[in-house]
XYZ file of N, CA, C and O in Angstrom:
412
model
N -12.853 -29.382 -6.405
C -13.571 -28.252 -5.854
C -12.598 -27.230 -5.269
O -12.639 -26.009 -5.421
N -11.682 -27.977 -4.547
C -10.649 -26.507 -4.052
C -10.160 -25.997 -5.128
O -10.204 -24.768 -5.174
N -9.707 -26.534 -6.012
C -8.819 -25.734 -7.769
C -9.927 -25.037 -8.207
O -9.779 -24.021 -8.886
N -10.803 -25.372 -7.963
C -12.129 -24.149 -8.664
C -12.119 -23.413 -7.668
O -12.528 -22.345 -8.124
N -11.885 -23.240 -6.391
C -12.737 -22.006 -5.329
C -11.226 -21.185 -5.474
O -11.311 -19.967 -5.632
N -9.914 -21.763 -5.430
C -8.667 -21.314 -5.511
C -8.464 -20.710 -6.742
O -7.417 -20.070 -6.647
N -9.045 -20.566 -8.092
C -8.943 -20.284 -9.197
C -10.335 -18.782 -9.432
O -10.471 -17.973 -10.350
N -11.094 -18.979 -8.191
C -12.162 -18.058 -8.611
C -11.850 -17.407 -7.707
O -12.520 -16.381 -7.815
N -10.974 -17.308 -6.476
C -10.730 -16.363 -5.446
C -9.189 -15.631 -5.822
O -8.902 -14.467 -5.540
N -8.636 -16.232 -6.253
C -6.955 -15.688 -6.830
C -6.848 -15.820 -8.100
O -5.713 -16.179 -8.414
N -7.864 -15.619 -9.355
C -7.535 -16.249 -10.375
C -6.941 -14.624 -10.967
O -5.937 -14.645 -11.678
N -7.632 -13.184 -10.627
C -6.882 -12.138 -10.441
C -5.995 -11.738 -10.621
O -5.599 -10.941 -11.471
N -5.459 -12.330 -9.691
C -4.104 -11.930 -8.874
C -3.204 -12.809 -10.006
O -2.211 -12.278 -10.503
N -3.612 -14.213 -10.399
C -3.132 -15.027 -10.738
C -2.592 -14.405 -12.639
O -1.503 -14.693 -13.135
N -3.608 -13.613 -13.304
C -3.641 -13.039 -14.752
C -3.022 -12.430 -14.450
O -1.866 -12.762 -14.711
N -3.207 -10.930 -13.597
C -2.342 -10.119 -13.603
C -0.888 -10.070 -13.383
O -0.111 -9.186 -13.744
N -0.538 -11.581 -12.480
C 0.906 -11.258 -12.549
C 1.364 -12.039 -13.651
O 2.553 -11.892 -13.933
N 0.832 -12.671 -14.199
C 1.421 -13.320 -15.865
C 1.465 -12.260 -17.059
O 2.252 -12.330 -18.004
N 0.684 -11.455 -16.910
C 0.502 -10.142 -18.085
C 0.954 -8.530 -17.692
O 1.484 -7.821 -18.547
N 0.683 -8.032 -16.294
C 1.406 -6.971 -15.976
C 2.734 -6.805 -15.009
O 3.124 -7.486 -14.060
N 3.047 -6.110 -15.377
C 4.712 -5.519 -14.834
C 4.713 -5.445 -13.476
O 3.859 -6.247 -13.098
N 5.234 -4.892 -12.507
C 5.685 -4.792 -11.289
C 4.816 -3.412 -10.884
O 4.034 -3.432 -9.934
N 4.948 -2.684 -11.381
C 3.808 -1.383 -11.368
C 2.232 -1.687 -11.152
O 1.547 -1.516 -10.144
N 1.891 -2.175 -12.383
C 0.948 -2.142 -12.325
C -0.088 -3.138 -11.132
O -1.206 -3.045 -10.626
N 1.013 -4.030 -11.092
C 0.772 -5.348 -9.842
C 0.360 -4.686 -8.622
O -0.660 -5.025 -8.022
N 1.559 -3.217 -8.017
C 0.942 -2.478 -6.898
C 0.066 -1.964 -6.984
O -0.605 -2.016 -5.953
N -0.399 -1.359 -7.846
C -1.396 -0.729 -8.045
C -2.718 -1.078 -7.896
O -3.691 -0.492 -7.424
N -2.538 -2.214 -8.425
C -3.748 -3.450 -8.169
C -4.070 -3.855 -6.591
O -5.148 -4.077 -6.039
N -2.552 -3.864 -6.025
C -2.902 -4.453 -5.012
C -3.364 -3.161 -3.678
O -4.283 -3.107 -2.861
N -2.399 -2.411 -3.946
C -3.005 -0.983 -3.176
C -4.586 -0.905 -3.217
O -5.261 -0.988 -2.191
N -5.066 -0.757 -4.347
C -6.581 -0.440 -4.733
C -7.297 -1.618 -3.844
O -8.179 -1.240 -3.074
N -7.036 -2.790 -3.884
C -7.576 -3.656 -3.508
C -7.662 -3.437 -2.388
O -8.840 -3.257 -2.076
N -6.683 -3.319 -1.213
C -6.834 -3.071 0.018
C -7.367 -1.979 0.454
O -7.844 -1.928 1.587
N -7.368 -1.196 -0.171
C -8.332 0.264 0.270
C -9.678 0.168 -0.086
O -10.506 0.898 0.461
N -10.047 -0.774 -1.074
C -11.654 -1.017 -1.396
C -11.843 -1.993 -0.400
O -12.742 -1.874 0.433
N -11.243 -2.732 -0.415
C -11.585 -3.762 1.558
C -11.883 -3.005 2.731
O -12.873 -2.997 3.462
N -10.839 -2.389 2.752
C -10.922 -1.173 3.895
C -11.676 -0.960 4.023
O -12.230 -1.589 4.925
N -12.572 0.195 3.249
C -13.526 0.698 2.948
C -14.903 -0.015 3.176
O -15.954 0.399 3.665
N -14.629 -0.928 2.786
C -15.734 -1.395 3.056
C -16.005 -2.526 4.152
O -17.145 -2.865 4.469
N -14.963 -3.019 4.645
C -15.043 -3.462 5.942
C -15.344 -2.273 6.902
O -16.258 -2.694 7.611
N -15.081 -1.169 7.236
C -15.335 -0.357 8.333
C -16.815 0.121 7.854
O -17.496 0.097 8.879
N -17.525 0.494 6.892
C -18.842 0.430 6.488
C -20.150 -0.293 6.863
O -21.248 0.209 7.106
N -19.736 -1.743 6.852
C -20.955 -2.869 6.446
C -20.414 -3.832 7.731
O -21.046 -4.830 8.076
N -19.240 -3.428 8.350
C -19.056 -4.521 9.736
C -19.711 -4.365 10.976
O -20.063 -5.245 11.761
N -19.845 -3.016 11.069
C -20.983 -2.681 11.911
C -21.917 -2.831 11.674
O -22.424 -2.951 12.789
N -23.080 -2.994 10.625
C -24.248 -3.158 9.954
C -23.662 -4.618 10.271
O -23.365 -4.467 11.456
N -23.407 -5.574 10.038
C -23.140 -6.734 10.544
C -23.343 -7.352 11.576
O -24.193 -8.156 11.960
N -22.268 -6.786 12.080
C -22.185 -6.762 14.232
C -24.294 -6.456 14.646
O -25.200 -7.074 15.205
N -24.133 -5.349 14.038
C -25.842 -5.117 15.036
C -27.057 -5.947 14.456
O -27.881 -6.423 15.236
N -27.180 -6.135 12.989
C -27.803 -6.980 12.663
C -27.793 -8.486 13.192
O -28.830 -8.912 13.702
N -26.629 -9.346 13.093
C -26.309 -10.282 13.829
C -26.674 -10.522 15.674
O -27.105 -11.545 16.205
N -26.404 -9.505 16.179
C -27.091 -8.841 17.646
C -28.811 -8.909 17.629
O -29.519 -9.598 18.364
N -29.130 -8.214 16.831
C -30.741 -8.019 16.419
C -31.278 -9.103 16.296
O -32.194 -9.442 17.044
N -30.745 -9.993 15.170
C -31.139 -11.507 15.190
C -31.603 -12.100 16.032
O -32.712 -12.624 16.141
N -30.497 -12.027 16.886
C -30.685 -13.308 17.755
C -31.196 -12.570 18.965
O -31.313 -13.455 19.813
N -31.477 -11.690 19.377
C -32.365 -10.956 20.137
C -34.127 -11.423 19.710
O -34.861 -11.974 20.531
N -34.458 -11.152 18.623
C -35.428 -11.454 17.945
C -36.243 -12.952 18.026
O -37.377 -13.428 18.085
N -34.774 -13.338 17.983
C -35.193 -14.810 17.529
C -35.824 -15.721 19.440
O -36.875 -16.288 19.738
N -35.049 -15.541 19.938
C -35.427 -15.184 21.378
C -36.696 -15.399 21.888
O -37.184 -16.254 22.628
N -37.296 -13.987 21.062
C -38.465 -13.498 21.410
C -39.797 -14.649 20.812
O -40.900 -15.023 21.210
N -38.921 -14.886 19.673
C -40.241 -15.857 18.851
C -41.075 -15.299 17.756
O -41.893 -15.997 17.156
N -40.832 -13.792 17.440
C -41.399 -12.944 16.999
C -41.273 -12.568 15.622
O -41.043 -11.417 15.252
N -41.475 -13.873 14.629
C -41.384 -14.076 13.201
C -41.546 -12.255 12.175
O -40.673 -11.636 11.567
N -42.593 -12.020 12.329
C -42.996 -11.070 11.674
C -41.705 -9.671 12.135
O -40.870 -9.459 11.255
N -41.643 -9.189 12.862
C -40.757 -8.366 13.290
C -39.414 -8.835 12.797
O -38.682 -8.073 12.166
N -39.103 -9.983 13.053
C -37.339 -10.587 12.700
C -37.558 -10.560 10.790
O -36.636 -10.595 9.976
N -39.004 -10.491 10.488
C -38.624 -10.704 9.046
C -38.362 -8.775 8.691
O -37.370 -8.246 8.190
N -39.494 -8.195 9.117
C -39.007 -6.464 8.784
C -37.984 -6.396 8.976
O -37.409 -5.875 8.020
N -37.071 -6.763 10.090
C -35.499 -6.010 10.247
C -34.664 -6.081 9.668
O -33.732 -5.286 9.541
N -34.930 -7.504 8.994
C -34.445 -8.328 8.270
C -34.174 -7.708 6.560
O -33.182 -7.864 5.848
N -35.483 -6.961 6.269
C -35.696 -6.618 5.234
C -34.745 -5.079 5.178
O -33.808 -4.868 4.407
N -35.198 -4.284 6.041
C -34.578 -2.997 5.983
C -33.177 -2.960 6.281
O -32.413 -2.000 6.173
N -32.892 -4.331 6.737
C -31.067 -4.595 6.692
C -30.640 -4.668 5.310
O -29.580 -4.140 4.976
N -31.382 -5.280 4.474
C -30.922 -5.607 3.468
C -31.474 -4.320 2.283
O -30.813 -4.740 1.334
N -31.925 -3.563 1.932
C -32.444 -2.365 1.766
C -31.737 -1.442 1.797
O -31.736 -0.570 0.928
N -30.658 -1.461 3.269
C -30.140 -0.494 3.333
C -28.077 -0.472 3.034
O -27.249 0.430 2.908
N -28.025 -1.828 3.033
C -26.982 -2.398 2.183
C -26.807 -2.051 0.934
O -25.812 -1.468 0.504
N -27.844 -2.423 0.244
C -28.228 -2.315 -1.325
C -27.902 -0.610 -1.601
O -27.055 -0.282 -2.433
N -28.536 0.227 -0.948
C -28.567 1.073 -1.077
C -27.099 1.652 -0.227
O -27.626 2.327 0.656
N -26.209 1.719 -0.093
C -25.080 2.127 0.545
C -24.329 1.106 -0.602
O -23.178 1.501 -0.783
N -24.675 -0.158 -1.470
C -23.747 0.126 -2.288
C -23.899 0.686 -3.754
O -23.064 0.864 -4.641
N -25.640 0.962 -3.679
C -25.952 1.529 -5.122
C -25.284 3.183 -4.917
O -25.091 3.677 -6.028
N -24.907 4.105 -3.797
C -24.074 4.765 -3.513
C -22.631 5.070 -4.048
O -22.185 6.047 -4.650
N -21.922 3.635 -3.526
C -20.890 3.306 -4.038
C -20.650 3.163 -5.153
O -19.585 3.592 -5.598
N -21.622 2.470 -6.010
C -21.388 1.913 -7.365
C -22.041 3.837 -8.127
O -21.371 4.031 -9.141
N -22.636 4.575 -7.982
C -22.975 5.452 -8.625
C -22.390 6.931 -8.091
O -22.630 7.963 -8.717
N -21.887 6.918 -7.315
C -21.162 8.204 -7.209
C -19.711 7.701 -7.043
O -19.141 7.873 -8.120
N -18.873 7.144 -6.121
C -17.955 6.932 -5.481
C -16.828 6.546 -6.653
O -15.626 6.766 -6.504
N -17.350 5.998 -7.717
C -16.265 5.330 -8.816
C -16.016 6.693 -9.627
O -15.511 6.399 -10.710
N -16.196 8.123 -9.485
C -16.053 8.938 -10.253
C -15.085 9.689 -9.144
O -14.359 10.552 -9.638
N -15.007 9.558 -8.209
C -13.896 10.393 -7.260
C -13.029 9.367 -6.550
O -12.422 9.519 -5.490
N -13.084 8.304 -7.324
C -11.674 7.199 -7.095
C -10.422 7.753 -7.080
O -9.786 7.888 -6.034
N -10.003 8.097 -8.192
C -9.228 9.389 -8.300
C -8.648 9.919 -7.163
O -7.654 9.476 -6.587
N -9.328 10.912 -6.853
C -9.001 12.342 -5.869
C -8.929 11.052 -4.396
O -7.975 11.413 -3.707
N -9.416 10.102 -3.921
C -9.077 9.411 -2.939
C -7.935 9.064 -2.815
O -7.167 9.273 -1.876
N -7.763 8.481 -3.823
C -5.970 7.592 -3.902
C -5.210 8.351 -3.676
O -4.272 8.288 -2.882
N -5.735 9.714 -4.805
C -4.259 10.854 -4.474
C -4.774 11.247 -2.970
O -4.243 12.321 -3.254
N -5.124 11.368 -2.072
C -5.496 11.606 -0.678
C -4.580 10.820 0.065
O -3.682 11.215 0.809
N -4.917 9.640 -0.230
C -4.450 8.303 0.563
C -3.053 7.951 0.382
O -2.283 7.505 1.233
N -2.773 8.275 -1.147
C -1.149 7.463 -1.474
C -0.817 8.481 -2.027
O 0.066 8.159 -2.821
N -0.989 9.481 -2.080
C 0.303 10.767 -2.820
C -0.003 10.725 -4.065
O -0.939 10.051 -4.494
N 1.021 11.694 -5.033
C 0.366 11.926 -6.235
C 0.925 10.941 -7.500
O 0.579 10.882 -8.680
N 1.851 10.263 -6.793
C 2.370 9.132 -7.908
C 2.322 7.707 -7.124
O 2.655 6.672 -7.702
């Protein structure tokens, strides 16, 4: 089980450095950390307060309410990454050159 979770979490990292060059390896790995980035400062707060909300809720005893919040948490995830996935991959581009210069 660990060679499978170790093979599906680095298996990546693991192709790419058997098949691409030294270039392309940063490149990979730059991108990677800026799509983390990105999306850790996004969805960690939606996290933090949801997690807060929870257990506020739960507290209370108040099934029906903990299930709505519940729902529009997840609603609004979906939708912040149907965002991502439909606009954001077309100005990938113009970010990087923002972030890391033009080469």
């Amino acid at each position: 089980q660990g060679v499978f979770k170790h093979a599906l979490t680095e298996g990546d990292k693991i192709v790419l450095s058997a098949i691409a060059d030294g270039y392309d390896q940063g490149v990979y790995a730059m991108t990677c950390s800026y799509g983390g980035l990105a999306s850790r400062m996004l969805l960690q707060p939606l996290e933090e307060n949801g997690r807060l909300l929870f257990a506020h809720l739960k507290n209370k005893d108040n099934k029906n309410e903990l299930q709505v919040c519940y729902i529009v948490l997840i609603k609004s995830v979906l939708y912040i990454g149907l965002i991502f996935v439909c606009i954001a991959s077309n100005y990938t581009e113009i970010l990087l050159r923002v972030l890391a210069g033009s080469r």
